[in-house]
């Protein structure tokens, strides 16, 4: 398929924050060939390529750099299923992969249910939910080394995974595919799973349908809520249904889908020992607004967009929180969201 370059594309429609100006150049990539095409095009045109997934952890600029081409991998949806191993392309919806584990009757793999990001971003950030890290399921990662444009592999144990960190944040590497461990219930033995031949197309279609909802959090939840999921997938055991239900209750109770946001703004300082959101609460900053950006009244580590917030509005609140925490607790919290200048 021929690569299509868009002009003046609104980045706000590609972020769960619903913030961002119009990109001078933007494109979607749907396969590995298109990724190399856009890299070649960028080099010839003198443009800086910026790749991202579903925009669930990114604060885009109000005036994007005119010499940057923004590239979304959300249409890069492929999976390859083998005995005791499965690979997902970097754009594959992370929440749907939790259902893959549910279909294998592995409750411990359900923890990324209702996370709106992509699998590539999950590896990049080493996504975390309570005591679980994405690194637990990574066997190895296939990537493009942007220094020489060669495809290479790295094992999960060599990815330098730590708390919300990985080697991919330190290298000029573009994640292509993630190979996940299947520790039990080999796929070939699952006669009634969604991964038998007659269900495979439904699985991919479900992933593709998610393209329409992954940047609007309320629509994302309507698409992925457990009631809707169980209508489509009837093969989860009770333990997995229970785990998914527990996660859904937790996320809904925390109002993760009530307003445009990018989840936790700051990492927790484990040396200090108190979650950043709790510190913000102690400082009585919850509910504080700057124009249409607001420190969520329901969670101190989330900033929400109540209308037409801009990047500068969010940055104002981020700087305010940093200053207040430093003045009162003696350290500057590290931002978790990716801020594009």
mmCIF file of C-alpha atoms in Angstrom:
data_model
loop_
_atom_site.group_PDB
_atom_site.id
_atom_site.type_symbol
_atom_site.label_atom_id
_atom_site.label_comp_id
_atom_site.label_asym_id
_atom_site.label_seq_id
_atom_site.Cartn_x
_atom_site.Cartn_y
_atom_site.Cartn_z
ATOM 1 C CA UNK A 1 0.000 0.000 0.000
ATOM 2 C CA UNK A 2 1.331 3.432 -0.958
ATOM 3 C CA UNK A 3 2.394 5.642 1.917
ATOM 4 C CA UNK A 4 0.129 8.682 2.306
ATOM 5 C CA UNK A 5 1.560 11.880 3.794
ATOM 6 C CA UNK A 6 -0.962 14.263 5.371
ATOM 7 C CA UNK A 7 -0.476 18.010 5.725
ATOM 8 C CA UNK A 8 -1.728 20.042 8.697
ATOM 9 C CA UNK A 9 -2.946 16.961 10.573
ATOM 10 C CA UNK A 10 -4.418 17.702 14.059
ATOM 11 C CA UNK A 11 -2.321 15.832 16.615
ATOM 12 C CA UNK A 12 -5.015 16.421 19.234
ATOM 13 C CA UNK A 13 -7.059 13.666 17.561
ATOM 14 C CA UNK A 14 -4.198 11.209 18.123
ATOM 15 C CA UNK A 15 -3.677 11.747 21.852
ATOM 16 C CA UNK A 16 -5.750 10.655 24.841
ATOM 17 C CA UNK A 17 -5.020 14.144 26.214
ATOM 18 C CA UNK A 18 -6.797 15.639 23.168
ATOM 19 C CA UNK A 19 -4.023 18.232 23.056
ATOM 20 C CA UNK A 20 -1.781 19.149 20.138
ATOM 21 C CA UNK A 21 -1.559 21.484 17.172
ATOM 22 C CA UNK A 22 -1.469 20.625 13.481
ATOM 23 C CA UNK A 23 1.512 18.638 12.243
ATOM 24 C CA UNK A 24 3.060 19.961 9.057
ATOM 25 C CA UNK A 25 3.668 16.342 8.026
ATOM 26 C CA UNK A 26 1.955 13.225 9.345
ATOM 27 C CA UNK A 27 1.416 9.641 8.250
ATOM 28 C CA UNK A 28 0.183 6.243 9.419
ATOM 29 C CA UNK A 29 2.301 3.156 8.798
ATOM 30 C CA UNK A 30 0.611 -0.217 8.366
ATOM 31 C CA UNK A 31 3.524 -2.597 7.857
ATOM 32 C CA UNK A 32 7.287 -2.945 7.997
ATOM 33 C CA UNK A 33 7.733 -1.875 4.378
ATOM 34 C CA UNK A 34 5.960 1.431 5.009
ATOM 35 C CA UNK A 35 8.167 2.067 8.028
ATOM 36 C CA UNK A 36 11.261 1.813 5.852
ATOM 37 C CA UNK A 37 9.563 3.949 3.195
ATOM 38 C CA UNK A 38 8.876 6.770 5.632
ATOM 39 C CA UNK A 39 12.414 6.551 7.010
ATOM 40 C CA UNK A 40 13.803 6.869 3.484
ATOM 41 C CA UNK A 41 11.379 9.697 2.669
ATOM 42 C CA UNK A 42 12.365 11.550 5.851
ATOM 43 C CA UNK A 43 16.054 11.260 5.050
ATOM 44 C CA UNK A 44 15.615 12.552 1.498
ATOM 45 C CA UNK A 45 13.312 15.395 2.555
ATOM 46 C CA UNK A 46 15.471 16.445 5.498
ATOM 47 C CA UNK A 47 12.689 15.730 8.003
ATOM 48 C CA UNK A 48 13.005 14.416 11.557
ATOM 49 C CA UNK A 49 10.849 11.290 12.024
ATOM 50 C CA UNK A 50 8.924 10.932 15.281
ATOM 51 C CA UNK A 51 7.184 7.590 15.814
ATOM 52 C CA UNK A 52 4.428 7.021 18.353
ATOM 53 C CA UNK A 53 1.627 4.534 18.976
ATOM 54 C CA UNK A 54 -1.797 5.387 20.353
ATOM 55 C CA UNK A 55 -0.770 8.670 21.967
ATOM 56 C CA UNK A 56 -1.715 7.474 25.448
ATOM 57 C CA UNK A 57 1.388 8.828 27.174
ATOM 58 C CA UNK A 58 2.313 11.837 25.029
ATOM 59 C CA UNK A 59 1.808 15.568 25.444
ATOM 60 C CA UNK A 60 1.992 17.028 21.948
ATOM 61 C CA UNK A 61 3.040 20.650 21.296
ATOM 62 C CA UNK A 62 0.584 23.384 20.410
ATOM 63 C CA UNK A 63 2.851 24.382 17.505
ATOM 64 C CA UNK A 64 4.586 21.240 16.222
ATOM 65 C CA UNK A 65 8.039 21.569 14.684
ATOM 66 C CA UNK A 66 7.539 22.114 10.957
ATOM 67 C CA UNK A 67 10.535 19.939 10.044
ATOM 68 C CA UNK A 68 9.251 16.887 11.934
ATOM 69 C CA UNK A 69 7.134 14.172 10.350
ATOM 70 C CA UNK A 70 4.896 12.572 12.970
ATOM 71 C CA UNK A 71 4.314 8.860 12.348
ATOM 72 C CA UNK A 72 1.655 6.772 14.080
ATOM 73 C CA UNK A 73 2.014 2.981 14.276
ATOM 74 C CA UNK A 74 -1.578 2.439 15.410
ATOM 75 C CA UNK A 75 -2.437 0.847 12.046
ATOM 76 C CA UNK A 76 0.585 -1.465 12.234
ATOM 77 C CA UNK A 77 -1.456 -4.407 13.530
ATOM 78 C CA UNK A 78 -0.057 -7.895 13.000
ATOM 79 C CA UNK A 79 0.382 -11.010 15.096
ATOM 80 C CA UNK A 80 2.128 -14.317 14.531
ATOM 81 C CA UNK A 81 1.042 -17.261 16.660
ATOM 82 C CA UNK A 82 3.337 -20.224 17.266
ATOM 83 C CA UNK A 83 3.725 -22.948 19.860
ATOM 84 C CA UNK A 84 4.515 -21.310 23.239
ATOM 85 C CA UNK A 85 5.295 -17.980 21.580
ATOM 86 C CA UNK A 86 3.360 -15.168 19.998
ATOM 87 C CA UNK A 87 4.547 -11.918 18.450
ATOM 88 C CA UNK A 88 2.617 -8.674 18.163
ATOM 89 C CA UNK A 89 3.566 -5.692 16.008
ATOM 90 C CA UNK A 90 4.308 -2.471 17.852
ATOM 91 C CA UNK A 91 0.947 -0.883 17.031
ATOM 92 C CA UNK A 92 -1.134 -3.734 18.437
ATOM 93 C CA UNK A 93 -3.630 -2.561 21.114
ATOM 94 C CA UNK A 94 -2.254 -3.412 24.533
ATOM 95 C CA UNK A 95 -5.653 -3.955 26.102
ATOM 96 C CA UNK A 96 -6.494 -6.579 23.511
ATOM 97 C CA UNK A 97 -3.338 -8.519 24.357
ATOM 98 C CA UNK A 98 -4.649 -8.883 27.906
ATOM 99 C CA UNK A 99 -7.593 -10.727 26.361
ATOM 100 C CA UNK A 100 -5.136 -12.971 24.561
ATOM 101 C CA UNK A 101 -3.841 -14.057 27.958
ATOM 102 C CA UNK A 102 -7.387 -14.434 29.246
ATOM 103 C CA UNK A 103 -8.151 -16.771 26.341
ATOM 104 C CA UNK A 104 -5.124 -18.828 27.390
ATOM 105 C CA UNK A 105 -6.530 -18.928 30.933
ATOM 106 C CA UNK A 106 -3.527 -17.042 32.357
ATOM 107 C CA UNK A 107 -4.897 -14.452 34.833
ATOM 108 C CA UNK A 108 -1.417 -13.035 35.557
ATOM 109 C CA UNK A 109 -1.254 -11.782 31.966
ATOM 110 C CA UNK A 110 -4.465 -9.773 32.207
ATOM 111 C CA UNK A 111 -2.967 -6.811 34.050
ATOM 112 C CA UNK A 112 -2.792 -4.502 31.004
ATOM 113 C CA UNK A 113 -6.556 -4.705 30.473
ATOM 114 C CA UNK A 114 -8.040 -1.245 29.829
ATOM 115 C CA UNK A 115 -4.668 0.366 29.171
ATOM 116 C CA UNK A 116 -5.191 2.442 25.990
ATOM 117 C CA UNK A 117 -1.627 2.248 24.686
ATOM 118 C CA UNK A 118 0.093 0.014 22.144
ATOM 119 C CA UNK A 119 2.387 -2.944 22.786
ATOM 120 C CA UNK A 120 5.397 -1.032 21.439
ATOM 121 C CA UNK A 121 4.844 1.768 23.928
ATOM 122 C CA UNK A 122 4.371 -0.801 26.696
ATOM 123 C CA UNK A 123 7.842 -2.189 26.018
ATOM 124 C CA UNK A 124 9.335 1.297 25.654
ATOM 125 C CA UNK A 125 7.899 2.462 28.993
ATOM 126 C CA UNK A 126 7.832 -0.952 30.722
ATOM 127 C CA UNK A 127 4.193 -0.324 31.578
ATOM 128 C CA UNK A 128 3.266 -1.124 35.162
ATOM 129 C CA UNK A 129 0.035 -1.952 36.993
ATOM 130 C CA UNK A 130 0.381 -2.407 40.751
ATOM 131 C CA UNK A 131 3.034 -5.129 41.219
ATOM 132 C CA UNK A 132 3.129 -6.215 37.568
ATOM 133 C CA UNK A 133 5.511 -4.934 34.864
ATOM 134 C CA UNK A 134 5.234 -5.536 31.128
ATOM 135 C CA UNK A 135 8.775 -6.939 31.196
ATOM 136 C CA UNK A 136 7.379 -10.070 32.885
ATOM 137 C CA UNK A 137 5.974 -11.319 29.580
ATOM 138 C CA UNK A 138 8.657 -10.148 27.109
ATOM 139 C CA UNK A 139 10.720 -12.926 25.505
ATOM 140 C CA UNK A 140 12.553 -10.721 23.026
ATOM 141 C CA UNK A 141 12.065 -7.590 20.937
ATOM 142 C CA UNK A 142 12.684 -6.988 17.242
ATOM 143 C CA UNK A 143 13.654 -3.425 16.349
ATOM 144 C CA UNK A 144 15.172 -1.180 13.695
ATOM 145 C CA UNK A 145 18.474 0.396 14.655
ATOM 146 C CA UNK A 146 17.971 3.920 13.326
ATOM 147 C CA UNK A 147 21.730 4.435 13.085
ATOM 148 C CA UNK A 148 22.133 1.836 10.323
ATOM 149 C CA UNK A 149 18.480 0.950 9.446
ATOM 150 C CA UNK A 150 19.106 -2.748 10.168
ATOM 151 C CA UNK A 151 16.583 -5.044 11.871
ATOM 152 C CA UNK A 152 17.958 -6.545 15.084
ATOM 153 C CA UNK A 153 16.731 -8.526 18.091
ATOM 154 C CA UNK A 154 17.321 -8.239 21.808
ATOM 155 C CA UNK A 155 16.209 -10.625 24.549
ATOM 156 C CA UNK A 156 13.910 -9.419 27.291
ATOM 157 C CA UNK A 157 16.592 -9.941 29.931
ATOM 158 C CA UNK A 158 18.925 -7.594 28.014
ATOM 159 C CA UNK A 159 16.361 -4.787 27.642
ATOM 160 C CA UNK A 160 17.464 -3.149 30.908
ATOM 161 C CA UNK A 161 13.895 -3.138 32.155
ATOM 162 C CA UNK A 162 13.351 -1.365 35.451
ATOM 163 C CA UNK A 163 10.624 0.776 37.004
ATOM 164 C CA UNK A 164 8.951 2.449 34.000
ATOM 165 C CA UNK A 165 12.217 2.352 32.089
ATOM 166 C CA UNK A 166 13.947 0.333 29.368
ATOM 167 C CA UNK A 167 16.927 0.386 27.034
ATOM 168 C CA UNK A 168 14.634 1.746 24.303
ATOM 169 C CA UNK A 169 14.468 5.109 26.076
ATOM 170 C CA UNK A 170 18.244 5.407 25.776
ATOM 171 C CA UNK A 171 18.823 4.190 22.202
ATOM 172 C CA UNK A 172 17.849 5.261 18.683
ATOM 173 C CA UNK A 173 15.867 2.064 18.223
ATOM 174 C CA UNK A 174 12.397 1.709 16.740
ATOM 175 C CA UNK A 175 10.432 -1.235 18.119
ATOM 176 C CA UNK A 176 8.904 -3.442 15.412
ATOM 177 C CA UNK A 177 7.620 -6.589 17.118
ATOM 178 C CA UNK A 178 7.351 -7.904 20.658
ATOM 179 C CA UNK A 179 7.653 -11.657 21.245
ATOM 180 C CA UNK A 180 5.809 -12.725 24.388
ATOM 181 C CA UNK A 181 6.291 -15.762 26.589
ATOM 182 C CA UNK A 182 3.480 -18.263 26.928
ATOM 183 C CA UNK A 183 4.325 -20.118 30.104
ATOM 184 C CA UNK A 184 1.504 -22.634 30.015
ATOM 185 C CA UNK A 185 -1.431 -23.806 27.917
ATOM 186 C CA UNK A 186 0.289 -24.160 24.513
ATOM 187 C CA UNK A 187 -1.786 -22.491 21.831
ATOM 188 C CA UNK A 188 -2.053 -25.673 19.763
ATOM 189 C CA UNK A 189 -3.965 -27.334 22.604
ATOM 190 C CA UNK A 190 -6.649 -24.655 22.817
ATOM 191 C CA UNK A 191 -9.370 -26.165 20.673
ATOM 192 C CA UNK A 192 -11.930 -23.617 21.886
ATOM 193 C CA UNK A 193 -9.808 -20.487 22.144
ATOM 194 C CA UNK A 194 -10.227 -17.390 20.031
ATOM 195 C CA UNK A 195 -6.997 -18.339 18.322
ATOM 196 C CA UNK A 196 -8.302 -21.327 16.400
ATOM 197 C CA UNK A 197 -8.398 -20.724 12.658
ATOM 198 C CA UNK A 198 -12.083 -19.803 12.494
ATOM 199 C CA UNK A 199 -11.672 -17.137 15.207
ATOM 200 C CA UNK A 200 -8.366 -15.616 14.119
ATOM 201 C CA UNK A 201 -9.940 -13.094 11.725
ATOM 202 C CA UNK A 202 -12.318 -11.948 14.460
ATOM 203 C CA UNK A 203 -9.341 -11.287 16.714
ATOM 204 C CA UNK A 204 -7.623 -9.138 14.072
ATOM 205 C CA UNK A 205 -10.875 -7.365 13.189
ATOM 206 C CA UNK A 206 -11.370 -6.507 16.842
ATOM 207 C CA UNK A 207 -7.866 -5.031 16.929
ATOM 208 C CA UNK A 208 -8.543 -3.001 13.778
ATOM 209 C CA UNK A 209 -11.878 -1.711 15.078
ATOM 210 C CA UNK A 210 -10.002 -0.334 18.080
ATOM 211 C CA UNK A 211 -8.341 2.204 15.757
ATOM 212 C CA UNK A 212 -11.449 4.351 15.941
ATOM 213 C CA UNK A 213 -11.534 4.521 19.729
ATOM 214 C CA UNK A 214 -8.011 4.454 21.129
ATOM 215 C CA UNK A 215 -7.614 8.257 21.438
ATOM 216 C CA UNK A 216 -11.028 8.979 22.966
ATOM 217 C CA UNK A 217 -10.999 7.504 26.455
ATOM 218 C CA UNK A 218 -14.762 7.366 26.966
ATOM 219 C CA UNK A 219 -15.230 5.606 23.622
ATOM 220 C CA UNK A 220 -12.256 3.373 24.394
ATOM 221 C CA UNK A 221 -13.942 2.210 27.597
ATOM 222 C CA UNK A 222 -17.284 1.680 25.871
ATOM 223 C CA UNK A 223 -15.481 -0.524 23.364
ATOM 224 C CA UNK A 224 -13.422 -2.523 25.868
ATOM 225 C CA UNK A 225 -15.688 -2.704 28.906
ATOM 226 C CA UNK A 226 -16.193 -6.214 30.232
ATOM 227 C CA UNK A 227 -19.841 -6.415 29.207
ATOM 228 C CA UNK A 228 -18.929 -5.737 25.584
ATOM 229 C CA UNK A 229 -15.894 -8.016 25.697
ATOM 230 C CA UNK A 230 -17.792 -11.021 26.999
ATOM 231 C CA UNK A 231 -20.269 -10.678 24.156
ATOM 232 C CA UNK A 232 -17.435 -11.199 21.690
ATOM 233 C CA UNK A 233 -15.242 -13.654 23.578
ATOM 234 C CA UNK A 234 -16.942 -16.529 25.378
ATOM 235 C CA UNK A 235 -13.948 -18.644 26.269
ATOM 236 C CA UNK A 236 -12.453 -17.026 29.372
ATOM 237 C CA UNK A 237 -12.389 -19.090 32.553
ATOM 238 C CA UNK A 238 -13.758 -17.784 35.859
ATOM 239 C CA UNK A 239 -10.343 -16.792 37.230
ATOM 240 C CA UNK A 240 -9.630 -14.562 34.243
ATOM 241 C CA UNK A 241 -13.111 -13.041 34.237
ATOM 242 C CA UNK A 242 -12.641 -12.265 37.926
ATOM 243 C CA UNK A 243 -9.257 -10.637 37.289
ATOM 244 C CA UNK A 244 -10.589 -8.536 34.392
ATOM 245 C CA UNK A 245 -13.576 -7.483 36.487
ATOM 246 C CA UNK A 246 -11.298 -6.426 39.365
ATOM 247 C CA UNK A 247 -9.153 -4.338 37.015
ATOM 248 C CA UNK A 248 -12.214 -2.750 35.412
ATOM 249 C CA UNK A 249 -13.646 -1.781 38.799
ATOM 250 C CA UNK A 250 -10.324 -0.265 39.848
ATOM 251 C CA UNK A 251 -9.898 1.833 36.711
ATOM 252 C CA UNK A 252 -13.501 3.009 36.581
ATOM 253 C CA UNK A 253 -13.489 3.911 40.283
ATOM 254 C CA UNK A 254 -10.382 6.035 39.668
ATOM 255 C CA UNK A 255 -12.201 7.804 36.799
ATOM 256 C CA UNK A 256 -9.469 7.010 34.278
ATOM 257 C CA UNK A 257 -11.943 7.408 31.401
ATOM 258 C CA UNK A 258 -13.934 10.419 32.597
ATOM 259 C CA UNK A 259 -11.771 13.155 31.039
ATOM 260 C CA UNK A 260 -9.027 13.352 28.413
ATOM 261 C CA UNK A 261 -5.749 12.583 30.171
ATOM 262 C CA UNK A 262 -2.505 10.629 29.829
ATOM 263 C CA UNK A 263 -2.628 8.731 33.103
ATOM 264 C CA UNK A 264 0.091 9.237 35.689
ATOM 265 C CA UNK A 265 2.079 12.390 34.990
ATOM 266 C CA UNK A 266 4.966 11.582 37.348
ATOM 267 C CA UNK A 267 6.860 8.484 38.349
ATOM 268 C CA UNK A 268 6.872 7.581 42.027
ATOM 269 C CA UNK A 269 10.062 8.206 43.981
ATOM 270 C CA UNK A 270 10.677 4.830 45.607
ATOM 271 C CA UNK A 271 13.514 6.207 47.731
ATOM 272 C CA UNK A 272 11.117 8.715 49.280
ATOM 273 C CA UNK A 273 8.522 6.002 49.716
ATOM 274 C CA UNK A 274 5.261 7.904 49.190
ATOM 275 C CA UNK A 275 3.367 7.928 45.859
ATOM 276 C CA UNK A 276 3.509 11.244 44.025
ATOM 277 C CA UNK A 277 -0.277 11.479 43.914
ATOM 278 C CA UNK A 278 -0.433 11.256 47.704
ATOM 279 C CA UNK A 279 2.107 14.073 48.017
ATOM 280 C CA UNK A 280 0.048 16.265 45.679
ATOM 281 C CA UNK A 281 -2.985 15.511 47.838
ATOM 282 C CA UNK A 282 -1.113 16.481 51.010
ATOM 283 C CA UNK A 283 -0.203 19.780 49.372
ATOM 284 C CA UNK A 284 -3.914 20.345 48.654
ATOM 285 C CA UNK A 285 -3.287 20.825 44.945
ATOM 286 C CA UNK A 286 -6.003 18.500 43.658
ATOM 287 C CA UNK A 287 -8.609 20.419 41.689
ATOM 288 C CA UNK A 288 -6.252 23.312 40.939
ATOM 289 C CA UNK A 289 -6.774 24.530 37.361
ATOM 290 C CA UNK A 290 -4.870 26.617 34.861
ATOM 291 C CA UNK A 291 -7.186 27.536 31.997
ATOM 292 C CA UNK A 292 -8.701 24.192 30.895
ATOM 293 C CA UNK A 293 -5.980 22.001 32.405
ATOM 294 C CA UNK A 294 -6.678 20.738 35.907
ATOM 295 C CA UNK A 295 -4.963 18.580 38.502
ATOM 296 C CA UNK A 296 -7.638 15.919 38.769
ATOM 297 C CA UNK A 297 -9.793 16.337 41.878
ATOM 298 C CA UNK A 298 -9.935 12.538 42.096
ATOM 299 C CA UNK A 299 -6.195 11.741 41.680
ATOM 300 C CA UNK A 300 -3.178 13.902 42.468
ATOM 301 C CA UNK A 301 -0.965 12.346 39.796
ATOM 302 C CA UNK A 302 -3.334 12.912 36.875
ATOM 303 C CA UNK A 303 -3.853 16.137 34.938
ATOM 304 C CA UNK A 304 -7.078 16.324 32.955
ATOM 305 C CA UNK A 305 -8.245 18.364 29.983
ATOM 306 C CA UNK A 306 -11.611 19.865 30.914
ATOM 307 C CA UNK A 307 -12.158 21.586 27.579
ATOM 308 C CA UNK A 308 -9.595 23.083 25.252
ATOM 309 C CA UNK A 309 -6.402 22.831 27.274
ATOM 310 C CA UNK A 310 -3.098 23.499 25.549
ATOM 311 C CA UNK A 311 0.353 22.073 26.172
ATOM 312 C CA UNK A 312 1.459 25.212 28.009
ATOM 313 C CA UNK A 313 -1.470 24.875 30.419
ATOM 314 C CA UNK A 314 -0.392 21.355 31.342
ATOM 315 C CA UNK A 315 3.271 22.364 31.595
ATOM 316 C CA UNK A 316 2.311 25.155 33.996
ATOM 317 C CA UNK A 317 0.712 22.623 36.349
ATOM 318 C CA UNK A 318 3.617 20.188 35.960
ATOM 319 C CA UNK A 319 6.116 22.892 36.922
ATOM 320 C CA UNK A 320 3.921 23.965 39.827
ATOM 321 C CA UNK A 321 3.783 20.416 41.204
ATOM 322 C CA UNK A 322 7.556 20.024 40.808
ATOM 323 C CA UNK A 323 8.214 23.291 42.670
ATOM 324 C CA UNK A 324 5.794 22.487 45.493
ATOM 325 C CA UNK A 325 7.102 18.954 46.010
ATOM 326 C CA UNK A 326 10.699 20.167 45.992
ATOM 327 C CA UNK A 327 9.931 22.958 48.476
ATOM 328 C CA UNK A 328 8.070 20.661 50.851
ATOM 329 C CA UNK A 329 9.673 17.237 50.407
ATOM 330 C CA UNK A 330 13.152 17.939 49.041
ATOM 331 C CA UNK A 331 13.099 16.272 45.630
ATOM 332 C CA UNK A 332 11.870 17.007 42.105
ATOM 333 C CA UNK A 333 9.511 14.305 40.775
ATOM 334 C CA UNK A 334 10.414 12.788 37.412
ATOM 335 C CA UNK A 335 7.801 13.094 34.679
ATOM 336 C CA UNK A 336 6.458 9.873 33.215
ATOM 337 C CA UNK A 337 4.608 11.300 30.227
ATOM 338 C CA UNK A 338 6.585 12.059 27.070
ATOM 339 C CA UNK A 339 6.596 15.814 26.438
ATOM 340 C CA UNK A 340 7.211 16.827 22.816
ATOM 341 C CA UNK A 341 8.476 20.377 22.432
#
